[in-house]
mmCIF file of C-alpha atoms and ligand atoms in Angstrom:
data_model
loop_
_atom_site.group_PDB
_atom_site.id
_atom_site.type_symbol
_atom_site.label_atom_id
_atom_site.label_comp_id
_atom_site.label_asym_id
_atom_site.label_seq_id
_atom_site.Cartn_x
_atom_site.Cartn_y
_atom_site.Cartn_z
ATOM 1 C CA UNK A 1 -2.952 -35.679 -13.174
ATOM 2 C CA UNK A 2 -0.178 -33.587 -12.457
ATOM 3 C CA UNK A 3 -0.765 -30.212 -10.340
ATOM 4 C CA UNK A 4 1.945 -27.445 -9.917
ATOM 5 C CA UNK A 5 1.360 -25.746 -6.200
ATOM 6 C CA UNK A 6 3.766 -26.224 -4.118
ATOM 7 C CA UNK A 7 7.729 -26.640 -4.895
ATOM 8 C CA UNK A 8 8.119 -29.272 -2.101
ATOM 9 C CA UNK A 9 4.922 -31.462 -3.865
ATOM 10 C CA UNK A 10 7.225 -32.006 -6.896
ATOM 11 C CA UNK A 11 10.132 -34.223 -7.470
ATOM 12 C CA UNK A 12 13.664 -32.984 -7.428
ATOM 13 C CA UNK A 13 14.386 -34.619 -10.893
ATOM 14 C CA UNK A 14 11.142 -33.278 -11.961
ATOM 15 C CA UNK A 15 11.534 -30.005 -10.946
ATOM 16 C CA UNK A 16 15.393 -30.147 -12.640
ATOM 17 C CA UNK A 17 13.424 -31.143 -16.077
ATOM 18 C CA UNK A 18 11.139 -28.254 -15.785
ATOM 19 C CA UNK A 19 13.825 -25.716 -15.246
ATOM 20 C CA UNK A 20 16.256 -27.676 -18.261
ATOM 21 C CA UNK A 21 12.872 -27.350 -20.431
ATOM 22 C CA UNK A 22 12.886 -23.908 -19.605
ATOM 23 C CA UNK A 23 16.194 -23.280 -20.542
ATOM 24 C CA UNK A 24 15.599 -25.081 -23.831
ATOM 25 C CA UNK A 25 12.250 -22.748 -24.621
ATOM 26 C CA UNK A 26 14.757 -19.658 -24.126
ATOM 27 C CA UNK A 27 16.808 -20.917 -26.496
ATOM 28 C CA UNK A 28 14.701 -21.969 -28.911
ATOM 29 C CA UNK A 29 12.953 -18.985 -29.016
ATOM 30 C CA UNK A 30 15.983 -16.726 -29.557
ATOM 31 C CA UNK A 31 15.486 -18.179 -32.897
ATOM 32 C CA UNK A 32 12.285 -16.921 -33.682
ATOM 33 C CA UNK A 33 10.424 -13.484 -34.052
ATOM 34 C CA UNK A 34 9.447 -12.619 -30.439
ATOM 35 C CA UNK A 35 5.659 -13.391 -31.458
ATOM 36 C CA UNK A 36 6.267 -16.114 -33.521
ATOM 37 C CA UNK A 37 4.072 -19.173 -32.994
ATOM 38 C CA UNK A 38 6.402 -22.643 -32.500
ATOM 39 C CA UNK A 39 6.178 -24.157 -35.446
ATOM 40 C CA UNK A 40 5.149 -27.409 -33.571
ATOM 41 C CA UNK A 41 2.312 -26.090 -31.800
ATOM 42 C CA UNK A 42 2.474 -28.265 -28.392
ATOM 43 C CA UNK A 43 -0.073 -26.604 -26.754
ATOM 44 C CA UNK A 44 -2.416 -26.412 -29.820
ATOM 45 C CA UNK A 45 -5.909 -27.982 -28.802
ATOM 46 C CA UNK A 46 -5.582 -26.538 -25.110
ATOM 47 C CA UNK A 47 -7.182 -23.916 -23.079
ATOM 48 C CA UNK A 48 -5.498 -22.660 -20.195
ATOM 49 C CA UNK A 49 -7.940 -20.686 -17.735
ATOM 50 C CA UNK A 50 -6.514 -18.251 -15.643
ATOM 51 C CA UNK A 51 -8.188 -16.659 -12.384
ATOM 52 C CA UNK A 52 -7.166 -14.077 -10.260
ATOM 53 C CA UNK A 53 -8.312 -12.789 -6.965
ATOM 54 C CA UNK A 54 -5.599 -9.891 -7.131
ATOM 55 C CA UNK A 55 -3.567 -8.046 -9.664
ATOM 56 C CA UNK A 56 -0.854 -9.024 -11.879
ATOM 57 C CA UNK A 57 1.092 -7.521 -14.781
ATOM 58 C CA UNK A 58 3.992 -10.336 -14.584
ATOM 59 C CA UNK A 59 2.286 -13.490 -14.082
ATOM 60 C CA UNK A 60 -0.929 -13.028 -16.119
ATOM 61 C CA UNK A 61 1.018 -11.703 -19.363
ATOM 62 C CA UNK A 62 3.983 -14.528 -18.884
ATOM 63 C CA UNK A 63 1.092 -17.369 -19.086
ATOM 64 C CA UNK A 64 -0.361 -15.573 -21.675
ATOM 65 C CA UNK A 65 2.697 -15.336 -23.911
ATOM 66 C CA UNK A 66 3.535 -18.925 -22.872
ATOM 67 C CA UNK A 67 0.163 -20.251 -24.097
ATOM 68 C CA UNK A 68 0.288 -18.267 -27.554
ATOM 69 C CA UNK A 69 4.124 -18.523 -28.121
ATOM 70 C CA UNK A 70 2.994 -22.460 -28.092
ATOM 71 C CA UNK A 71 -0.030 -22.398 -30.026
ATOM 72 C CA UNK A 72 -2.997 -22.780 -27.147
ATOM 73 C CA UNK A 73 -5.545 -20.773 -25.963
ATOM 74 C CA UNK A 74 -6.370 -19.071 -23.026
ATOM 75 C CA UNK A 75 -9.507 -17.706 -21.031
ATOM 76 C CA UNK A 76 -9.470 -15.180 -18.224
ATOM 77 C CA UNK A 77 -11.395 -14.299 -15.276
ATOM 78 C CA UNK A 78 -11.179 -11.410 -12.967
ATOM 79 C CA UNK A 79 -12.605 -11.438 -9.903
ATOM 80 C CA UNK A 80 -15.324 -8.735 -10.748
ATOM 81 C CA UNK A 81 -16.333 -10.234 -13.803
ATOM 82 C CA UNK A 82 -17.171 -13.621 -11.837
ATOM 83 C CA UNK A 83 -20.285 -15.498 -9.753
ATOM 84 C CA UNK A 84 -17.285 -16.761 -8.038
ATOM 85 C CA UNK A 85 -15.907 -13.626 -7.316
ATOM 86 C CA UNK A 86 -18.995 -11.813 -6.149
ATOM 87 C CA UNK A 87 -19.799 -14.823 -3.891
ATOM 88 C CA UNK A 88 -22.715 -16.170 -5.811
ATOM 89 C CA UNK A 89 -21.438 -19.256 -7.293
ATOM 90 C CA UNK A 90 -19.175 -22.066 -4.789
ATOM 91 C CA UNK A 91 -15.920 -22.587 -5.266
ATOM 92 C CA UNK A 92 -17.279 -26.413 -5.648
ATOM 93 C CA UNK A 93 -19.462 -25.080 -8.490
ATOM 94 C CA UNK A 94 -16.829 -23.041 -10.545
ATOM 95 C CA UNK A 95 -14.676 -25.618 -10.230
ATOM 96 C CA UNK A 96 -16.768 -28.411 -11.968
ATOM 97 C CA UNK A 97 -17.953 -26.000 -14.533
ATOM 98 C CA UNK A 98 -13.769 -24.947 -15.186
ATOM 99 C CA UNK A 99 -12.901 -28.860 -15.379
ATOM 100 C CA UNK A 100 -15.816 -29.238 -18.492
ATOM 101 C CA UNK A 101 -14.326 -25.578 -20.161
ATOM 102 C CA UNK A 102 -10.770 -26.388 -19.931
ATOM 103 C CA UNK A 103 -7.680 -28.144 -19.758
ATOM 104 C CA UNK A 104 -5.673 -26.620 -17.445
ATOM 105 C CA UNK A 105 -6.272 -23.619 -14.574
ATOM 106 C CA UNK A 106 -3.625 -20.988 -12.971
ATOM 107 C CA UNK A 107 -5.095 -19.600 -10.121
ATOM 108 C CA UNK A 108 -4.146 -16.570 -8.217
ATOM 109 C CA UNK A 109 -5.863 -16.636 -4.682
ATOM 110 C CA UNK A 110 -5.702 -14.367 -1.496
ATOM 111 C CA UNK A 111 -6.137 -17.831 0.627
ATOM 112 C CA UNK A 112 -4.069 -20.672 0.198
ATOM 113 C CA UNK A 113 -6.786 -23.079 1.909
ATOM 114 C CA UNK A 114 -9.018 -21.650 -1.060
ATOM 115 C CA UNK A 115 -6.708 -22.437 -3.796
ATOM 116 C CA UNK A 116 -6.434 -26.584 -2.239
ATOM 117 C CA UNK A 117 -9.966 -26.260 -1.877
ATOM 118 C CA UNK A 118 -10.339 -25.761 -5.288
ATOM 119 C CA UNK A 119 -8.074 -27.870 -6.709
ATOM 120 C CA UNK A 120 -9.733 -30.685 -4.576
ATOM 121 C CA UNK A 121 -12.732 -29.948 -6.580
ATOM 122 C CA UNK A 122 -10.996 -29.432 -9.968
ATOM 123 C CA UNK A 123 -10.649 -32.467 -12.894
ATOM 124 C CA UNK A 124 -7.975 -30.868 -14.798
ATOM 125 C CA UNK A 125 -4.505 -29.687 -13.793
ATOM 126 C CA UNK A 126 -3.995 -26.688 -11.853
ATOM 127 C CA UNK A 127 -0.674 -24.436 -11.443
ATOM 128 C CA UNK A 128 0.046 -21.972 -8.586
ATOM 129 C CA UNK A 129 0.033 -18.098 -9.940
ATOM 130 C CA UNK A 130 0.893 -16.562 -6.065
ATOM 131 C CA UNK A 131 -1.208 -17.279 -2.815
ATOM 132 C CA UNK A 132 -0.431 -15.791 0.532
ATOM 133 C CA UNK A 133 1.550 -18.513 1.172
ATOM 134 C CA UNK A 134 3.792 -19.348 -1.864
ATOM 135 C CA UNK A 135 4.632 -18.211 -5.182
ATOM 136 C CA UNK A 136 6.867 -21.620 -6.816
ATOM 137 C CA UNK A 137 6.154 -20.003 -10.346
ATOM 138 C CA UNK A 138 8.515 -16.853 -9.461
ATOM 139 C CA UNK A 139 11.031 -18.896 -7.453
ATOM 140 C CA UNK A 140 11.633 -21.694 -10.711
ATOM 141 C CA UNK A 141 11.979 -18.606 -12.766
ATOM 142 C CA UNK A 142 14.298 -17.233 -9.961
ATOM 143 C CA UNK A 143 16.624 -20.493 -10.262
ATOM 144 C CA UNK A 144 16.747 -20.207 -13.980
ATOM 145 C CA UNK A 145 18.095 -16.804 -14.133
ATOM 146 C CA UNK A 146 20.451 -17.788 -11.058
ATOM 147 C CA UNK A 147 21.879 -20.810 -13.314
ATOM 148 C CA UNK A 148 21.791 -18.339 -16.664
ATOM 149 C CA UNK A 149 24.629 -16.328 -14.748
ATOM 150 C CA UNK A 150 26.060 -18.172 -11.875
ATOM 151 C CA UNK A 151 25.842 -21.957 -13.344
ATOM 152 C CA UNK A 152 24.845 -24.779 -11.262
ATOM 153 C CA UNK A 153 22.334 -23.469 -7.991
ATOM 154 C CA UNK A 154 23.772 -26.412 -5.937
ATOM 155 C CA UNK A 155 25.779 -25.631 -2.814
ATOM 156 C CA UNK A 156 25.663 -21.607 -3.707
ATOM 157 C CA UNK A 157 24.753 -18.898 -1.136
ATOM 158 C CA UNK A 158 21.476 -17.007 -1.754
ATOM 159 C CA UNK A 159 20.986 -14.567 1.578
ATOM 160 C CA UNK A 160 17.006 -12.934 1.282
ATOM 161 C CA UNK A 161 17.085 -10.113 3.072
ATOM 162 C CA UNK A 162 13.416 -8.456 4.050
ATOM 163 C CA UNK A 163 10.083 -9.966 4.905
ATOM 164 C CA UNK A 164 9.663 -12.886 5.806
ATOM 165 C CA UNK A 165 6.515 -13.327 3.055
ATOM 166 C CA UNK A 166 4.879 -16.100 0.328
ATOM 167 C CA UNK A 167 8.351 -15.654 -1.844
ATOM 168 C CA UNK A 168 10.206 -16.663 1.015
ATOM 169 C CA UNK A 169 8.360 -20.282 1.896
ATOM 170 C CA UNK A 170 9.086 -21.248 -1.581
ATOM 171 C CA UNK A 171 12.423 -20.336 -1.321
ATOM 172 C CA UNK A 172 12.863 -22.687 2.078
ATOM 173 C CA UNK A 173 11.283 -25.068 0.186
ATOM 174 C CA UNK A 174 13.520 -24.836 -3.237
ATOM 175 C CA UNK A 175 16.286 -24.785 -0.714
ATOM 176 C CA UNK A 176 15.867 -28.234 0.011
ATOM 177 C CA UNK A 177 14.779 -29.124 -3.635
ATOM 178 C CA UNK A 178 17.707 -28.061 -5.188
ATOM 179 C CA UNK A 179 20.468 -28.043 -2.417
ATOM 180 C CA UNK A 180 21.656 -24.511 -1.604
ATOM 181 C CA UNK A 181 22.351 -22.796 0.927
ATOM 182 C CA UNK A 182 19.948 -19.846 2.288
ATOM 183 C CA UNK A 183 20.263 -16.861 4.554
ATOM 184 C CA UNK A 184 17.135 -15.411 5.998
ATOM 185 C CA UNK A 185 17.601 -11.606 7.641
ATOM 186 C CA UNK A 186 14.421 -10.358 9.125
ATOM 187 C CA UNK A 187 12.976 -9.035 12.210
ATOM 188 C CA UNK A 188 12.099 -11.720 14.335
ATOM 189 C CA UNK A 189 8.258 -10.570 14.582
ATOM 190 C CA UNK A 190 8.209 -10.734 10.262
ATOM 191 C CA UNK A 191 9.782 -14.880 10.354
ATOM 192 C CA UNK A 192 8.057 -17.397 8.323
ATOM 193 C CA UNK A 193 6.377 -19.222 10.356
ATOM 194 C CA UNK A 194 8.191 -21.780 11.960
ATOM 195 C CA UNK A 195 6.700 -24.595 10.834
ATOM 196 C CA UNK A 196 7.789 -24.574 7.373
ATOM 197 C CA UNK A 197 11.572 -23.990 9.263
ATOM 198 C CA UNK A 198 11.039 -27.184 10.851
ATOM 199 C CA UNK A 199 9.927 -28.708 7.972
ATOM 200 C CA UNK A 200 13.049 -27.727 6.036
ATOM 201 C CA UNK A 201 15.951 -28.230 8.888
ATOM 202 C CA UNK A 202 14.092 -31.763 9.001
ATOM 203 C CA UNK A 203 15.057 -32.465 5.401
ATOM 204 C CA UNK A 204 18.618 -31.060 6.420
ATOM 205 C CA UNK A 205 18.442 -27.996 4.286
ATOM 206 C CA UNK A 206 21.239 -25.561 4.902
ATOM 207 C CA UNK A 207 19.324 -22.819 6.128
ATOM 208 C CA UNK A 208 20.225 -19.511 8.567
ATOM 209 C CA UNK A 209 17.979 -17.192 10.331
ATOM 210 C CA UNK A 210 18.923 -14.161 11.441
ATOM 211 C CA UNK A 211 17.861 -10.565 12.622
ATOM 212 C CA UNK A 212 21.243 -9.478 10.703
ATOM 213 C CA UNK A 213 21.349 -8.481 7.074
ATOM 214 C CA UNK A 214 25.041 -8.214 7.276
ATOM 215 C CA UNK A 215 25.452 -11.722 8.363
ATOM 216 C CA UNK A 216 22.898 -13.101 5.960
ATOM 217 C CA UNK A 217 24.464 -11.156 2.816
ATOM 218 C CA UNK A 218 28.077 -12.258 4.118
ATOM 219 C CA UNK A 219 29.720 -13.594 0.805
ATOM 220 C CA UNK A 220 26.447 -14.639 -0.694
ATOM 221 C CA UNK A 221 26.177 -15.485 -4.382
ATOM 222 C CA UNK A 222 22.988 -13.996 -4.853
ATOM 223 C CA UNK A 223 20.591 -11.337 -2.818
ATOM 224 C CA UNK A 224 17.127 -11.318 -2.601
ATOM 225 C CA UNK A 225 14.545 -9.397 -1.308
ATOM 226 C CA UNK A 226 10.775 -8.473 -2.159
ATOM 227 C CA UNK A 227 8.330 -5.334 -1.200
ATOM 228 C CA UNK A 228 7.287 -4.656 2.656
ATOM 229 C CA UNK A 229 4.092 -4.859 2.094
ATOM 230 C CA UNK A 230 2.285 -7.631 -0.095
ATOM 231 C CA UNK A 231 -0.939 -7.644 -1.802
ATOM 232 C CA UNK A 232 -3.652 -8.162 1.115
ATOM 233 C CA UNK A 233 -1.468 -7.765 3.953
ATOM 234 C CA UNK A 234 -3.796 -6.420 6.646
ATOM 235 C CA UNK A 235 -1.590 -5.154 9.415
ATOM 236 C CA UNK A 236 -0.448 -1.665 9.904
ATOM 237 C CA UNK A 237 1.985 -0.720 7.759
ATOM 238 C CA UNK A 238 4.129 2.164 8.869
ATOM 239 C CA UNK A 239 5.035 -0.098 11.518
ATOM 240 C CA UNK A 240 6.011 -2.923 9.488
ATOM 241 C CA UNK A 241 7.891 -0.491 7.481
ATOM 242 C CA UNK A 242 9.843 0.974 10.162
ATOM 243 C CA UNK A 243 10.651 -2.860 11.672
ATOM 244 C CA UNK A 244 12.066 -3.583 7.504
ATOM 245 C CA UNK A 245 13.942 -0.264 7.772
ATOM 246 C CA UNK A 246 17.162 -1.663 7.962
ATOM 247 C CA UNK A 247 16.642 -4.699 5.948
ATOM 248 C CA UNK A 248 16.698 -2.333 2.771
ATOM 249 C CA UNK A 249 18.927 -3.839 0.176
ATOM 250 C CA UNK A 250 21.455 -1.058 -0.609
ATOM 251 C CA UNK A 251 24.906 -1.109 -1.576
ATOM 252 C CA UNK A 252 26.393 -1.319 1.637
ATOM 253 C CA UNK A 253 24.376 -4.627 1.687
ATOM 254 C CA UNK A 254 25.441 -5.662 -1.426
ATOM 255 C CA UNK A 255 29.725 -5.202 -0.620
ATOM 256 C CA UNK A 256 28.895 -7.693 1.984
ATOM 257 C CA UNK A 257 27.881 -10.746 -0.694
ATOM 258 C CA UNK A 258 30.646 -12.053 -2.809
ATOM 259 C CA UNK A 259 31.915 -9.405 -5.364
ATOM 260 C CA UNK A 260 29.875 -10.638 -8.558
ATOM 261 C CA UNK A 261 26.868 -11.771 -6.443
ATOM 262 C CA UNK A 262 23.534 -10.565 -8.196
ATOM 263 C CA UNK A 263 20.467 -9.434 -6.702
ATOM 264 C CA UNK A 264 17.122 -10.499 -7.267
ATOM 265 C CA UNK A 265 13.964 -8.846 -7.052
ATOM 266 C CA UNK A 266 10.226 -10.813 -8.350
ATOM 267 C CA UNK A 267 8.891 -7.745 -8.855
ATOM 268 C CA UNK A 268 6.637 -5.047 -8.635
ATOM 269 C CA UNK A 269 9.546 -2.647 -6.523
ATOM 270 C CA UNK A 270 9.361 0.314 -4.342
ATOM 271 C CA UNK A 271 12.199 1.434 -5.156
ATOM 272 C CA UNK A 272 13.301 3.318 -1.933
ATOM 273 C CA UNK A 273 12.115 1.061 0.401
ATOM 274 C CA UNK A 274 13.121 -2.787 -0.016
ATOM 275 C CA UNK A 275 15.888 -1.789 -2.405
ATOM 276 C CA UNK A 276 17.865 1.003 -3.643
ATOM 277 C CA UNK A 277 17.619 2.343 -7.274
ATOM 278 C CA UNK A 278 21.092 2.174 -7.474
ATOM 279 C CA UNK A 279 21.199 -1.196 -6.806
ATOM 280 C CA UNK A 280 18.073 -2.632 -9.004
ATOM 281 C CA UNK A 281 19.451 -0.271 -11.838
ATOM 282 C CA UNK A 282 23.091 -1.544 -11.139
ATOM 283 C CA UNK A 283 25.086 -4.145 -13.133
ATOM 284 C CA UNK A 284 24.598 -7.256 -10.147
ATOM 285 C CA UNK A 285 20.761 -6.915 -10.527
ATOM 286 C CA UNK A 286 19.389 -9.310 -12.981
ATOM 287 C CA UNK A 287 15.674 -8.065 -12.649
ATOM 288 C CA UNK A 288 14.922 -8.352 -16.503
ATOM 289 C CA UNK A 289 15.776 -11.301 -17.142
ATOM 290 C CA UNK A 290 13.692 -12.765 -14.002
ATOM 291 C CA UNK A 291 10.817 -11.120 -15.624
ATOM 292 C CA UNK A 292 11.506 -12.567 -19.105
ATOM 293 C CA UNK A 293 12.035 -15.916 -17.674
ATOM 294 C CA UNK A 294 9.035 -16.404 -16.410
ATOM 295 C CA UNK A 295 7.400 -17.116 -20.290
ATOM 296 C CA UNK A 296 9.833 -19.962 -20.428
ATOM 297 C CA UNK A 297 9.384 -21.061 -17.252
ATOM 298 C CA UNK A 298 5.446 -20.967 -17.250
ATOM 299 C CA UNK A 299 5.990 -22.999 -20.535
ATOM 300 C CA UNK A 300 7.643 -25.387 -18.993
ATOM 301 C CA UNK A 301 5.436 -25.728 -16.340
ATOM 302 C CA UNK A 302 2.673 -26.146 -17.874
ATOM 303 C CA UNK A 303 3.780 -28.859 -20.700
ATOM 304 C CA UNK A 304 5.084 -30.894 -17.540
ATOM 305 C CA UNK A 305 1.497 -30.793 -15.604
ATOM 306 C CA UNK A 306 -0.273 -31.610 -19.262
ATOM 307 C CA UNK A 307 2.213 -34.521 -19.669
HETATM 308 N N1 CP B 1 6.384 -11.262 -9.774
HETATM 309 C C1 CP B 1 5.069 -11.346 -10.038
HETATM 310 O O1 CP B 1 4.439 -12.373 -9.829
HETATM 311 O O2 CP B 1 4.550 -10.211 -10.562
HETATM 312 P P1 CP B 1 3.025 -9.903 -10.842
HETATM 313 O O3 CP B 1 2.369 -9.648 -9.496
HETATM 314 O O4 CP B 1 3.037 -8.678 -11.704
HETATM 315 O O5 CP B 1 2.386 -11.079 -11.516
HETATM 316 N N1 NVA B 2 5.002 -10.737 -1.907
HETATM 317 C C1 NVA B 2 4.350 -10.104 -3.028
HETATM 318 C C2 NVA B 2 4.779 -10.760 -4.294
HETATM 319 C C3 NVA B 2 4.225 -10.131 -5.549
HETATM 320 C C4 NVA B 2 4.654 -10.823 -6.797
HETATM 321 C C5 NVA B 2 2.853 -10.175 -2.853
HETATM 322 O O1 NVA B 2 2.337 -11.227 -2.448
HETATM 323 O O2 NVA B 2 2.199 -9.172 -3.093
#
């Protein structure tokens, strides 16, 4: 049984078959009517069941499309609507009853511990839709839409510049999958945590840390960067803001990465905080296309854990 949580669980040639699937749905779709069912139905006879513990417009309506676009069906469960939500039922519990209901689960928790603990209990596959610690759906659609306009990933400069949040660790861990180089800028107190940088200069990624945006942008293929403050962050945060102030992606920012770099952004935005509007509305930002790649990549993703 093959589970999707982690980018640095899966195998580099696997991971390079999901993303070639990917590009392959993409294509194959820009054949067909946008809500046109593949002929071939691969995912008829399955159920995917979704949960989520926080919102979503992105994730939830990219599996969704993914499932129909391929002929399967979905459920969903909000947290409100759910024993498991309210606290009445076990994680144990929903899980067992989840493994008899379906064949596969994407799970969006606030706890990463909760989301292992549940796949420990679960008898089907289970996919990664964002915890507090990782997010490896965005990133493969992320490295997708980096290949779409820059070709190969390998040995190119992305520079993240902001928090140092769940996007991040799967982008330390993707750097080591698929063998680029990354620049971190962010204030010292808002660093992943240093474990997962151990983990990664153990596996001899090519990896920078820095309190400098300027340094981490310098002649970088790609910039990245994601909101201050994430879903369920509990600190205070005007004074998180005011540490990010100068991480803001802008285009002074941007002159410092190589001339056509792009800039990335997983979405939802404030515009006016992480990033300019003149730079997510500008001709290097590929936004969109992140966004739409996420059906193909979901697809992808989830035909390789049913496999
Ligand atoms: N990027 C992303 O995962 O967006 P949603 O929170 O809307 O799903
Ligand atoms: N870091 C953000 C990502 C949202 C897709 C969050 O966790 O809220």
């Amino acid at each position: 049984m093959r589970n999707f949580i982690n980018i640095s669980d899966v195998d580099k040639k696997e991971l390079r078959k999901i993303i070639d699937h990917a590009k392959l749905q993409k294509e194959k779709r820009s054949k067909l009517n946008k809500s046109a069912i593949d002929p071939h139905k691969p995912l008829a006879d399955k159920t995917l069941i979704m949960i989520f513990e926080k919102p979503s417009t992105r994730t939830r309506l990219s599996f969704e499309l993914a499932m129909k676009q391929l002929g399967g069906q979905l459920l969903v469960l909000s947290p409100k609507d759910s024993h498991y939500g309210s606290g009445e039922e076990s994680i144990h519990d929903t899980a067992k009853i989840l493994s008899q209901y379906g064949d596969i689960v994407m799970m969006r928790t606030h706890k990463h511990k909760h989301f292992l603990e549940f796949s420990n209990h679960l008898e089907i596959p289970i996919i990664n839709g964002l915890t507090n610690l990782s997010h490896p759906c965005q990133i493969m659609s992320d490295i997708m839409t980096f290949e779409e306009s820059k070709g190969s990933i390998t040995n190119k400069k992305i520079a993240w510049v902001g928090d140092g949040n769940n996007i991040v660790y799967s982008l330390i861990e993707a750097c080591v999958q698929f063998n680029f180089q990354l620049s971190i800028a962010c204030p010292e107190k808002l660093r992943p945590d240093k474990k997962i940088i151990k983990w990664a200069k153990s596996k001899k990624a090519k990896i920078l840390i820095t309190k400098d945006p300027f340094e981490a942008a310098y002649l970088a293929d790609c910039i990245m960067t994601d909101k201050w403050i994430s879903m369920g962050d509990k600190g205070n945060k005007k004074k998180k803001k005011k540490l990010l102030k100068k991480y803001q992606v802008n285009k002074k920012i941007m002159k410092k990465a190589k001339p056509n770099a792009i800039f990335m952004h997983c979405l939802p935005a404030n515009r006016g905080e992480e990033v300019t509007n003149e730079v997510i509305n500008g001709k290097q930002s590929v936004v969109w296309s992140e966004a739409l790649n996420r059906i193909h990549v979901q697809k992808s993703i989830i035909e390789w854990c049913l496999r």
